[in-house]
Coordinates of C-alpha atoms in Angstrom, one line a residue:
X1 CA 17.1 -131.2 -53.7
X2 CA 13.7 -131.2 -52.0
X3 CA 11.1 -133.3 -53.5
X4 CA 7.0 -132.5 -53.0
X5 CA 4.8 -134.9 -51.6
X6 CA 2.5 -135.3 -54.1
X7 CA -0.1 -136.1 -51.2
X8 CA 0.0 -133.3 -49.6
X9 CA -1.3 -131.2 -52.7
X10 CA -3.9 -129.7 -52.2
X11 CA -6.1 -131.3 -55.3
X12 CA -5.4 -134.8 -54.6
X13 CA -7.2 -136.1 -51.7
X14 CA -9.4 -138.4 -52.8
X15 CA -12.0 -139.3 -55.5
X16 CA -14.8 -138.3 -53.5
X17 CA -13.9 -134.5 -53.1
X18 CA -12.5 -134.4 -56.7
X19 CA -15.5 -135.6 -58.4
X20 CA -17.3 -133.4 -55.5
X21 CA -15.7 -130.0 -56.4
X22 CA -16.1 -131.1 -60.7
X23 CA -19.8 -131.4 -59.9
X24 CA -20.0 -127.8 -58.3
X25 CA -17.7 -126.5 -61.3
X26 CA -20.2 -128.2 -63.7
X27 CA -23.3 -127.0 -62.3
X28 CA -21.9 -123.5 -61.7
X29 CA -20.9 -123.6 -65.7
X30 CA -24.5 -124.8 -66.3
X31 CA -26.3 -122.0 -64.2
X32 CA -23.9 -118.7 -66.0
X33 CA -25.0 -120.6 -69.6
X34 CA -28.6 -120.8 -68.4
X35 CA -28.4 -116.9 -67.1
X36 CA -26.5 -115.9 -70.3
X37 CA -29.3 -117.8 -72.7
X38 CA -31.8 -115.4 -70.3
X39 CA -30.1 -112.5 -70.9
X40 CA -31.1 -111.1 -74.1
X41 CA -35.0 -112.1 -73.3
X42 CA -34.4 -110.3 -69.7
X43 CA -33.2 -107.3 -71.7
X44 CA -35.6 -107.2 -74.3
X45 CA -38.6 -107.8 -72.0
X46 CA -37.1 -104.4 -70.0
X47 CA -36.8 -102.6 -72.9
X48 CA -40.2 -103.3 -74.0
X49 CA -41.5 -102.0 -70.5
X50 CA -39.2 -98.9 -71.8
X51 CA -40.8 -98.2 -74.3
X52 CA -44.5 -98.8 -72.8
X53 CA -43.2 -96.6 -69.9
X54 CA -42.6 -93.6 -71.9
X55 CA -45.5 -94.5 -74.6
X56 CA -47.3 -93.7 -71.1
X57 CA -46.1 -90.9 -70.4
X58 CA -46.4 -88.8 -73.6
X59 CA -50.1 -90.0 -73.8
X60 CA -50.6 -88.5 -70.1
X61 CA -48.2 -85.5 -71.4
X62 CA -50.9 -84.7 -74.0
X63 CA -54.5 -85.9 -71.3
X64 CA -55.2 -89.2 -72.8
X65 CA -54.6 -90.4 -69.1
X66 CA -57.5 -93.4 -70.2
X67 CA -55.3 -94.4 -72.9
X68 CA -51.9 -93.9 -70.6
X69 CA -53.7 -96.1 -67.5
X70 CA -54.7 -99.1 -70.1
X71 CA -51.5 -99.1 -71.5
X72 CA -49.7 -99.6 -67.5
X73 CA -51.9 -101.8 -66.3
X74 CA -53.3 -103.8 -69.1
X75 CA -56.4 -105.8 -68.8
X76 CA -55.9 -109.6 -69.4
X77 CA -58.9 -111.4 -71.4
X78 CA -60.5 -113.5 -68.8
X79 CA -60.0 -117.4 -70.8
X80 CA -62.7 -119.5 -69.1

């Protein structure tokens, strides 16, 4: 009957690296619930520009090409 050294396992040498490799695991789990709180503003912000995009395009579809340009590059109000 062959016993393992408990030492020799591959998890167990030494505070340091343990507590090393949880804070990695923690911040990792930190950064994927900080990118999945993103998410649905990332994907809503792209639809948006969907939408603008092809709001565009029927205006320049139908020569308001003034009214297609304002609505791609739109003018922000000068606050000073």
């Amino acid at each position: 009957m062959s016993r393992t050294n408990k030492s020799r396992h591959r998890w167990s040498h030494g505070y340091v690296s343990n507590h090393l490799r949880w804070e990695q695991r923690h911040e990792r789990k930190v950064h994927r619930r900080w990118a999945r709180q993103q998410l649905p503003l990332l994907s809503v912000s792209v639809f948006e520009q969907l939408l603008e995009d092809i709001a565009a395009d029927r205006l320049e579809a139908h020569g308001a090409l003034e009214q297609a340009m304002r609505l791609r590059n739109p003018v922000e109000p000068d606050l000073r």
